[in-house]
Short mmCIF file of C-alpha atoms in Angstrom, two decimals:
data_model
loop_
_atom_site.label_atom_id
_atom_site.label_comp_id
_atom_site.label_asym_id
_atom_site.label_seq_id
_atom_site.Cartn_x
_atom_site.Cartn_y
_atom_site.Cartn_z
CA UNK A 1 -8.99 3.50 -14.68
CA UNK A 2 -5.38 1.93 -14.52
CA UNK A 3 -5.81 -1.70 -16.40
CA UNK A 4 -3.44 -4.55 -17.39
CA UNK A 5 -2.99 -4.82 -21.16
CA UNK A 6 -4.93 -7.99 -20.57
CA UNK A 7 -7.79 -6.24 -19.29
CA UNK A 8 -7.43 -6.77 -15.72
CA UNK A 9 -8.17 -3.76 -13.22
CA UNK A 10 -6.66 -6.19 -10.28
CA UNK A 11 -5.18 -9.24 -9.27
CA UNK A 12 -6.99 -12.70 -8.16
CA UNK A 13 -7.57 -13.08 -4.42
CA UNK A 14 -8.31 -9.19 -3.23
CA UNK A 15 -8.43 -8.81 0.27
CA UNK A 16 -7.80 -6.06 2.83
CA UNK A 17 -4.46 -6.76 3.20
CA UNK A 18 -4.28 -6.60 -0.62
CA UNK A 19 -6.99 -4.55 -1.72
CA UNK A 20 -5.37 -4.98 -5.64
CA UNK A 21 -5.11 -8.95 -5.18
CA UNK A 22 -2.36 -11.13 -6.30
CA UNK A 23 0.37 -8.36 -8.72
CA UNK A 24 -2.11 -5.99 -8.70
CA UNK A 25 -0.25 -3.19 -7.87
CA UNK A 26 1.99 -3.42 -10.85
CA UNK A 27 -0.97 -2.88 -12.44
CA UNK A 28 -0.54 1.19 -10.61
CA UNK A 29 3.06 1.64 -10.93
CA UNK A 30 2.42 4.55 -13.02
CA UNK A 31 1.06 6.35 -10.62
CA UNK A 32 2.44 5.42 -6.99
CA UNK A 33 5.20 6.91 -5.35
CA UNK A 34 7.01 9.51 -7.03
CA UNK A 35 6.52 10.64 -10.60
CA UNK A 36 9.25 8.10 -12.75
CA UNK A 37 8.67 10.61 -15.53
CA UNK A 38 7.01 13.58 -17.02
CA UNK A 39 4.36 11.62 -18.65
CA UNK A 40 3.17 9.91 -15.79
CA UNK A 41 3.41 13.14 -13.46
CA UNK A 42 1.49 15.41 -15.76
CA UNK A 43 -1.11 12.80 -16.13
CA UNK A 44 -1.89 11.79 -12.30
CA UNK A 45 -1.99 15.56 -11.79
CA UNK A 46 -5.03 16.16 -14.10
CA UNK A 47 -6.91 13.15 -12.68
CA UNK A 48 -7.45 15.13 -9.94
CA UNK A 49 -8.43 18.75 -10.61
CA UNK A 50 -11.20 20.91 -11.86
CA UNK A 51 -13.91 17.81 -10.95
CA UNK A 52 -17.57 18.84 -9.19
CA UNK A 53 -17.35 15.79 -7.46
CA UNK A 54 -16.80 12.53 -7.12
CA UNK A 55 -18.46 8.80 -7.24
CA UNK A 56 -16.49 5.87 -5.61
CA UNK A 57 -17.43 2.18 -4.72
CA UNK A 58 -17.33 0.85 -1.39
CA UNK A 59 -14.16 -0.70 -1.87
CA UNK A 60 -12.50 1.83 -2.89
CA UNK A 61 -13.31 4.10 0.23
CA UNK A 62 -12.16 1.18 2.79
CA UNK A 63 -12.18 -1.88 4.16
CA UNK A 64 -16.06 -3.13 4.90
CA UNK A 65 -16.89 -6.24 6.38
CA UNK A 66 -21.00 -5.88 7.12
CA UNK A 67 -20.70 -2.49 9.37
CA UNK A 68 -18.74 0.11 8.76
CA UNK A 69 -15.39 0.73 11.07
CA UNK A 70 -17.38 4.15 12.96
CA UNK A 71 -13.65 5.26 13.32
CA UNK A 72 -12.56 5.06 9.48
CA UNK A 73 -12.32 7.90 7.43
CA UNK A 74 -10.27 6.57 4.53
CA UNK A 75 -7.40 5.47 2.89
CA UNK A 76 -5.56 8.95 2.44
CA UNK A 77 -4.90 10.59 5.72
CA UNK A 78 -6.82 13.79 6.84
CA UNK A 79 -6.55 14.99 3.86
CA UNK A 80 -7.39 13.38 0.45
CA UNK A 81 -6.64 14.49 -3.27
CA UNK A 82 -10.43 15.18 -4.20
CA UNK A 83 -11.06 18.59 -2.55
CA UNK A 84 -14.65 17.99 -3.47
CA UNK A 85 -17.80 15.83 -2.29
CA UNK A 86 -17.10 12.29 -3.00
CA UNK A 87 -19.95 10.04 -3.14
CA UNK A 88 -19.76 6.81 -1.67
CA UNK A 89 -21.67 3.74 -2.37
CA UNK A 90 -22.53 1.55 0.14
CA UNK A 91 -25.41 -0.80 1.63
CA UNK A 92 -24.37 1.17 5.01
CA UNK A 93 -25.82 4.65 5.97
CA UNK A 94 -23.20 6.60 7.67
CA UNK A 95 -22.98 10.56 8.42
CA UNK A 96 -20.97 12.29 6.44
CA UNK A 97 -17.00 12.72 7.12
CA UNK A 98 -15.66 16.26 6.41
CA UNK A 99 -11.81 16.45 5.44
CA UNK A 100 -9.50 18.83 5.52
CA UNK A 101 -9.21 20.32 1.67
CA UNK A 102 -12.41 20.55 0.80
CA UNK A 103 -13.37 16.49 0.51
CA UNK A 104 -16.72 15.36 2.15
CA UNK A 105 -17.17 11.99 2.24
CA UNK A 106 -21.18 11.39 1.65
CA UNK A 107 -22.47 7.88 1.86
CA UNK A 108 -25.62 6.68 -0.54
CA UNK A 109 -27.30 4.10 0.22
CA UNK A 110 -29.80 4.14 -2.78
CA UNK A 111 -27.46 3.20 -5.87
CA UNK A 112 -25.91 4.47 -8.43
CA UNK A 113 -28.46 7.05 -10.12
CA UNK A 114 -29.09 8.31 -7.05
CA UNK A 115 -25.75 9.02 -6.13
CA UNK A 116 -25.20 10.71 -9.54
CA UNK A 117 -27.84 12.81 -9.11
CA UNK A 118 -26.34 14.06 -5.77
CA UNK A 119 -22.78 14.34 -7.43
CA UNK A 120 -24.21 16.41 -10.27
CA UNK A 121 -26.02 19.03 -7.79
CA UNK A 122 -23.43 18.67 -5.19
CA UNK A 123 -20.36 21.05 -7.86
CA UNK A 124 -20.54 22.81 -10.53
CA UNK A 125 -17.88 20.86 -12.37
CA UNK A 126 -17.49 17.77 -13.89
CA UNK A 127 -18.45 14.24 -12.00
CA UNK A 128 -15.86 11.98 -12.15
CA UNK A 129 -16.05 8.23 -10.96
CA UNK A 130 -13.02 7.58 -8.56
CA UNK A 131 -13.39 3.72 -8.83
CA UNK A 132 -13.25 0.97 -8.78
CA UNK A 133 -13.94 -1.15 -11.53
CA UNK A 134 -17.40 -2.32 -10.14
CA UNK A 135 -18.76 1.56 -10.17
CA UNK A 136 -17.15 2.11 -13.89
CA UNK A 137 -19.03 -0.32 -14.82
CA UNK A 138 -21.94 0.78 -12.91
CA UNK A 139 -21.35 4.07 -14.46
CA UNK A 140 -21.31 2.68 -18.45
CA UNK A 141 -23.94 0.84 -18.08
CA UNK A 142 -26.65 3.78 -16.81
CA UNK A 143 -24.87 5.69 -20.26
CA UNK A 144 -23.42 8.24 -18.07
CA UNK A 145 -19.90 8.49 -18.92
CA UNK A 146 -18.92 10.82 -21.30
CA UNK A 147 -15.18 9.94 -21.35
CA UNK A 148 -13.41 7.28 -20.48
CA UNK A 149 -9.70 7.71 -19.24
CA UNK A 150 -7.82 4.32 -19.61
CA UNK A 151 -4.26 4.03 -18.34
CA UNK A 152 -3.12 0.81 -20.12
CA UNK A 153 -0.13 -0.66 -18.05
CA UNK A 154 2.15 -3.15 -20.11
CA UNK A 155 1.89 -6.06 -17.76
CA UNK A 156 -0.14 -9.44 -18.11
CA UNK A 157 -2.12 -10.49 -14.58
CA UNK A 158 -3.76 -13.58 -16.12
CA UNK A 159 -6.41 -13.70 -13.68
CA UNK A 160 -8.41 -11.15 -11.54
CA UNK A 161 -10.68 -8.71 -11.87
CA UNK A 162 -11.96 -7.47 -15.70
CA UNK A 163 -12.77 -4.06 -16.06
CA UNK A 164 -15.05 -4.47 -19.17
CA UNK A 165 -16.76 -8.02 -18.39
CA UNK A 166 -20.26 -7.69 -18.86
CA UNK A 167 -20.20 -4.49 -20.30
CA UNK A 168 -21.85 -3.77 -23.40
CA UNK A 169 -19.73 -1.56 -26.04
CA UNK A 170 -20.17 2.25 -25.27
CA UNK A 171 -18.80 3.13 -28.68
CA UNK A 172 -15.15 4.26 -27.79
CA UNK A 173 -13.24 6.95 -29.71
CA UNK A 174 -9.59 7.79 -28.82
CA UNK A 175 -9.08 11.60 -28.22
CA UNK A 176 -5.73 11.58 -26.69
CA UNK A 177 -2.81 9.43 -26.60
CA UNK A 178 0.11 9.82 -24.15
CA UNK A 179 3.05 7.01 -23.25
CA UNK A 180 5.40 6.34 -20.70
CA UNK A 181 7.25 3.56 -20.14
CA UNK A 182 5.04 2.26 -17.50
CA UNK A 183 2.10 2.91 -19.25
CA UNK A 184 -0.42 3.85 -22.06
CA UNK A 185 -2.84 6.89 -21.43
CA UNK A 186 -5.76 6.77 -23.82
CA UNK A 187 -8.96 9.54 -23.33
CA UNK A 188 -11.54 7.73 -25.17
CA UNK A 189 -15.21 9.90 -26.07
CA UNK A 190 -18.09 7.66 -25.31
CA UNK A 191 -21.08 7.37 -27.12
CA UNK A 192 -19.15 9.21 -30.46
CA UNK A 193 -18.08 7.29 -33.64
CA UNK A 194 -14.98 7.86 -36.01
CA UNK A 195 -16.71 9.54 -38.34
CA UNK A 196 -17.95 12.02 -36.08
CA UNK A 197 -16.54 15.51 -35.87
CA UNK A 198 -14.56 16.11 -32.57
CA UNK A 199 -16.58 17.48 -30.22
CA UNK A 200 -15.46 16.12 -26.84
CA UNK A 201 -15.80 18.32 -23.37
CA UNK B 1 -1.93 -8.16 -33.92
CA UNK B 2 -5.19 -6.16 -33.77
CA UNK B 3 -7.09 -6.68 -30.39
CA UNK B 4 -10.30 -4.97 -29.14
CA UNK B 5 -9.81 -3.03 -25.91
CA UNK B 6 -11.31 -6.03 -23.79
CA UNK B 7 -8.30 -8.13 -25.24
CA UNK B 8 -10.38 -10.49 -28.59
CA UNK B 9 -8.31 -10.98 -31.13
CA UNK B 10 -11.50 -12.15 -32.65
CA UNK B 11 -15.31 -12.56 -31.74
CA UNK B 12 -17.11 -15.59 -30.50
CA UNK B 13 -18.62 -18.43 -33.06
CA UNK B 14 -15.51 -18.22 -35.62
CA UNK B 15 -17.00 -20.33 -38.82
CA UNK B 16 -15.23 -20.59 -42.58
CA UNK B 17 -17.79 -18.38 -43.26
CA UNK B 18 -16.90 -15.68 -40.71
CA UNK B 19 -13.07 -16.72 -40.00
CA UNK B 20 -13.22 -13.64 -37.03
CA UNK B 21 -15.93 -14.50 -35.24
CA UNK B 22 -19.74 -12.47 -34.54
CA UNK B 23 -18.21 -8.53 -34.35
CA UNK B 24 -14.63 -9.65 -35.22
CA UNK B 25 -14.49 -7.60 -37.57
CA UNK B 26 -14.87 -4.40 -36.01
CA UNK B 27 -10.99 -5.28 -34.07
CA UNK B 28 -9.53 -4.87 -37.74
CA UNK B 29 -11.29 -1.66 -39.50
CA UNK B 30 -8.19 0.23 -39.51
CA UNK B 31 -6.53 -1.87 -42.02
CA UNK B 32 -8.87 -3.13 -43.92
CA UNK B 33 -10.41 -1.18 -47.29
CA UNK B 34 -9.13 1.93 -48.16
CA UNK B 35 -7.17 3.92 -45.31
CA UNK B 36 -8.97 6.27 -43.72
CA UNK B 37 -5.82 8.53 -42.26
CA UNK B 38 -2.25 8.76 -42.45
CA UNK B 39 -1.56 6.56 -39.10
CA UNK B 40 -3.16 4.12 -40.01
CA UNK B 41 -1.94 3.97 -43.78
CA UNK B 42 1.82 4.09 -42.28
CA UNK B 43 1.15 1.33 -39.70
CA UNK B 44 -0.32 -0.71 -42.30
CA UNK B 45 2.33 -0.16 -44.56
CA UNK B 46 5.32 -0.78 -42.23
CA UNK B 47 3.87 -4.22 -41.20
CA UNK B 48 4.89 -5.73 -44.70
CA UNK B 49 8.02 -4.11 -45.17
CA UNK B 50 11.82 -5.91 -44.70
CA UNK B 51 10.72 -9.15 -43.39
CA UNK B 52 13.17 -11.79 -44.19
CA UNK B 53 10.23 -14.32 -43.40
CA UNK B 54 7.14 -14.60 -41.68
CA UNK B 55 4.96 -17.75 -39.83
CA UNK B 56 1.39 -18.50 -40.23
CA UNK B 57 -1.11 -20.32 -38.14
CA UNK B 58 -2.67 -23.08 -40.36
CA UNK B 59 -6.46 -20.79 -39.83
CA UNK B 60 -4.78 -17.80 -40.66
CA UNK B 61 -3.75 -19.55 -44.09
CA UNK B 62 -7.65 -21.02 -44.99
CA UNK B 63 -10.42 -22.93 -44.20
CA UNK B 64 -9.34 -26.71 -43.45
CA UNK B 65 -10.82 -29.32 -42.63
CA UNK B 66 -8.80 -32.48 -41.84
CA UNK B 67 -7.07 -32.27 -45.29
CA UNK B 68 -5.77 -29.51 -47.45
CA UNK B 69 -7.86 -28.19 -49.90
CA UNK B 70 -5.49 -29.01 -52.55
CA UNK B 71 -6.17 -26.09 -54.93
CA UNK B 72 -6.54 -23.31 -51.99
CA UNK B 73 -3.75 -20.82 -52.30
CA UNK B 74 -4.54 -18.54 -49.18
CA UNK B 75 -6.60 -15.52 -49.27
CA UNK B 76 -4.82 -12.81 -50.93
CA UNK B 77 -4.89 -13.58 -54.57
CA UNK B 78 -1.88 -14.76 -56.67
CA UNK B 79 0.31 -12.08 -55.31
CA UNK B 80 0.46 -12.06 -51.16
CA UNK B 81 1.47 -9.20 -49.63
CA UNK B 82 4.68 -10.91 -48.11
CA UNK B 83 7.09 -11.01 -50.49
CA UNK B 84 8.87 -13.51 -48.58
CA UNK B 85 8.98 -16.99 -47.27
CA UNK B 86 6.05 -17.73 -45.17
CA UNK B 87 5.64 -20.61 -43.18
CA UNK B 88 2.64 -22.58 -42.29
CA UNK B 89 2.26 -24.31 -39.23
CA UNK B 90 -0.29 -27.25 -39.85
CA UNK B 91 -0.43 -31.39 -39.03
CA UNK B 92 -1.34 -31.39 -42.75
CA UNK B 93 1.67 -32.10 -45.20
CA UNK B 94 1.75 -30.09 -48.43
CA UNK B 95 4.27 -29.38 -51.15
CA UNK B 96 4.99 -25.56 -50.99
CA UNK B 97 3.10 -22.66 -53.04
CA UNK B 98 4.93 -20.91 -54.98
CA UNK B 99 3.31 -17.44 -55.60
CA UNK B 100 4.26 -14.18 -57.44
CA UNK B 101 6.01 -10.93 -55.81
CA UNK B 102 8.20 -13.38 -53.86
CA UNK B 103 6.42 -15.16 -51.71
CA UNK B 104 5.99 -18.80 -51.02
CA UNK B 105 3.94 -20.83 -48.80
CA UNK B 106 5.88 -23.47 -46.61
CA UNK B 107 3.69 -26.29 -44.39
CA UNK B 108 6.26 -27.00 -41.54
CA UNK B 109 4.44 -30.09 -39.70
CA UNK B 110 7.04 -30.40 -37.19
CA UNK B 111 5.87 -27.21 -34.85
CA UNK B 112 6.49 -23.94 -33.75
CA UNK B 113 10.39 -24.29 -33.02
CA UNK B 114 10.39 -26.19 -36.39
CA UNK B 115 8.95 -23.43 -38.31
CA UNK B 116 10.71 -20.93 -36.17
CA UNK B 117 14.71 -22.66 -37.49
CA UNK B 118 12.91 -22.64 -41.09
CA UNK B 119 11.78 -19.29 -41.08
CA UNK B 120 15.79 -17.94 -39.10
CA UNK B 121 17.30 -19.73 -42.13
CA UNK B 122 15.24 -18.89 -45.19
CA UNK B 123 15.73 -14.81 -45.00
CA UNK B 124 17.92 -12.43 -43.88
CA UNK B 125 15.89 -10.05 -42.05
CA UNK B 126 13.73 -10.22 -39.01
CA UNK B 127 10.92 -13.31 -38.79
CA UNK B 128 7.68 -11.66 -38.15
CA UNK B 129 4.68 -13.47 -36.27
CA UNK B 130 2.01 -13.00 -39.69
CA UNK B 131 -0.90 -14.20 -36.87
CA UNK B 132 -3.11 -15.67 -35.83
CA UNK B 133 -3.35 -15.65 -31.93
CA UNK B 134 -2.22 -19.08 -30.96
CA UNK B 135 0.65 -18.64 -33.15
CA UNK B 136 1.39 -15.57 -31.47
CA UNK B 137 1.26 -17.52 -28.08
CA UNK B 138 3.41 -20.33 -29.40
CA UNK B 139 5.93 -17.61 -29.89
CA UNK B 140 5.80 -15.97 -26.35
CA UNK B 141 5.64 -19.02 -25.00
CA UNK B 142 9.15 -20.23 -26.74
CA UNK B 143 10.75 -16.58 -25.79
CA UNK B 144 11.01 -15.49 -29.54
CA UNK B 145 9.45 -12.30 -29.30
CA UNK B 146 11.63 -9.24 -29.29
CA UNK B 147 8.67 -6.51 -30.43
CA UNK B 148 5.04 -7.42 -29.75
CA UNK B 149 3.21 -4.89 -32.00
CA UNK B 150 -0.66 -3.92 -30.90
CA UNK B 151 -3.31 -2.51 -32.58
CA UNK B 152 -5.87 -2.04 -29.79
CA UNK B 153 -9.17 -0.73 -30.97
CA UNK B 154 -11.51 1.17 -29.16
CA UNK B 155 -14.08 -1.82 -29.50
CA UNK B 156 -15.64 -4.19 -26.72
CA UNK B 157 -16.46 -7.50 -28.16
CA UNK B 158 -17.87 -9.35 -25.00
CA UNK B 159 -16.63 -12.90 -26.29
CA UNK B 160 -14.36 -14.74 -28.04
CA UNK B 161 -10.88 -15.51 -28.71
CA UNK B 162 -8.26 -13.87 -26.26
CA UNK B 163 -4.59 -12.93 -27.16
CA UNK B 164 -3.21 -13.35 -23.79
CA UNK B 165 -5.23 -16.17 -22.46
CA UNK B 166 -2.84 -18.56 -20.59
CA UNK B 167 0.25 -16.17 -21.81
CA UNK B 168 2.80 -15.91 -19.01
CA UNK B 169 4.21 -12.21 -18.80
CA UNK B 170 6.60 -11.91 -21.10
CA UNK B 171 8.12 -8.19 -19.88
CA UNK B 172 6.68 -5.68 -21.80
CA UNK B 173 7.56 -2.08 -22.66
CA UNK B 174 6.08 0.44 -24.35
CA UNK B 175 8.83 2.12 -26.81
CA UNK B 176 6.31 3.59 -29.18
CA UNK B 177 2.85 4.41 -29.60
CA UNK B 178 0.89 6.32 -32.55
CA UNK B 179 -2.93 6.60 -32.69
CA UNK B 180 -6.20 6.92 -34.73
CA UNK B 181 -9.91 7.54 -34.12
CA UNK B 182 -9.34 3.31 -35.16
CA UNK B 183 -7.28 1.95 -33.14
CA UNK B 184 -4.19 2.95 -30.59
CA UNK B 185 -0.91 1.21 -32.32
CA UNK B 186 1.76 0.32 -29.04
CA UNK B 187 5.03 -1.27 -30.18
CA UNK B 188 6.43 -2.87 -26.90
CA UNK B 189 9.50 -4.38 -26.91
CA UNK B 190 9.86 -8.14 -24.92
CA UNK B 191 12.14 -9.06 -22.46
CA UNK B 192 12.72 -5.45 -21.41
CA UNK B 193 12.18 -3.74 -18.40
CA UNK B 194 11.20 -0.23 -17.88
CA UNK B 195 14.53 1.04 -15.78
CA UNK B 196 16.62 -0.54 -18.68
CA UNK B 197 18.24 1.70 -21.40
CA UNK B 198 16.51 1.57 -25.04
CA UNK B 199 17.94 -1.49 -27.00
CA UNK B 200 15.36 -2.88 -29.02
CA UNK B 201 16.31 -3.95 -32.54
#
């Protein structure tokens, strides 16, 4: 998750137009457009490999108002990054939408466990949560994350959308550090303490 | 300043008794007690080190209510780690404390920018922010931050007292960054932007 250093995961006033709200997007400069840097590069390139499959929110996937848009299949053209099931939650059956590149959009309509449990049987890797900041939390709170990747961008929102409100502490440990200019890249372990040997997957 | 990775400074219900709030405590474990790895140590040690002066909030420098205790000489024994002129920004007048190693307490009464001329004139090398939060806001605020320097610790705290609350963005780059299973230390400079050639002092 890519969060202002004052906790923010987006701006005030989201809307379809401007799904990140009000200076949200500086909050993603990191990782938009090409690579500014080596840091950066090497880091949005592991986001997306090696993963099972994925979880995402509603949001995320696209613009809902009540029903979905029959005709919309996404924000990232025919085809997407994941190249693996991607769960989507959503109030809103819907058949599946197969993608070029392996991605298969699958829409849940039962919550969060159940679309984990789907997502772990679905690929034999790892099941990573796409977004937003609504399903991360989602995610903490059933104690299902077993790292956390932050991406801390140096910028202050002042209002918007918190990534950790509500959410009770996980117990964090930093793994991994790396910095760019545009932001801070932290792997925390969840559920470890610092006195714990290393033992992270 | 140390901040939990939700952005406290310190936890909610601050008292005399517990000066950082329920939890606050946990934002700070890498410098307090005996260090428990080299990063940490070397943080902790730079953070005193060729200060020509430093300013104080008045909670930062003890318990008061109303008036000065009179005999209350801060909390760090007869020998502060400052070794320098430190002054204290309070409503309360107070004749300066004169302590050993070099360091004296001075109760500017006349604000931020006040203390700010005080502290420029008194010593010869940079004026470091000593904390606490609002006095680290008073600073952005006037524009006389050149390095913010952040101790983020894997911690969520829920409540309580926010750095950035109500802090315009000041600019903020990331020019260094060390870590610690305690806490993830980011030195950013102010006023920079990320496109712009290293020239922090």
């Amino acid at each position: 998750m890519s969060i202002s250093l004052d906790g923010f995961v987006a701006g005030p006033d989201q809307s379809e137009d401007a799904p990140l709200g009000l200076g949200g997007q500086r909050v993603h400069t990191w990782h938009m457009g090409e690579p500014q840097n080596e840091v950066d590069e090497r880091v949005r390139d592991e986001l997306l490999i090696d993963r099972g499959a994925y979880i995402m929110g509603r949001n995320m996937f696209g613009p809902v108002r009540g029903e979905w848009d029959r005709d919309w299949r996404g924000w990232w053209g025919e085809e997407p990054p994941y190249h693996a099931p991607v769960f989507v939650l959503t109030h809103h059956p819907h058949d599946p939408i197969e993608m070029k590149g392996g991605t298969t959009f699958h829409f849940v309509t039962d919550g969060f466990d159940a679309a984990l449990a789907q997502a772990r049987a679905a690929g034999d890797g790892d099941v990573a949560i796409a977004g937003g900041a609504s399903t991360a939390r989602q995610a903490l709170a059933a104690g299902a994350v077993d790292e956390l990747f932050l991406d801390i961008a140096p910028v202050l929102l002042g209002r918007g959308e918190r990534l950790f409100d509500g959410v009770a502490d996980p117990g964090l440990e930093p793994l991994e550090v790396l910095h760019s200019p545009l932001a801070t890249h932290v792997r925390y372990r969840v559920g470890g303490t610092a006195a714990a040997p290393s033992g992270a997957s």
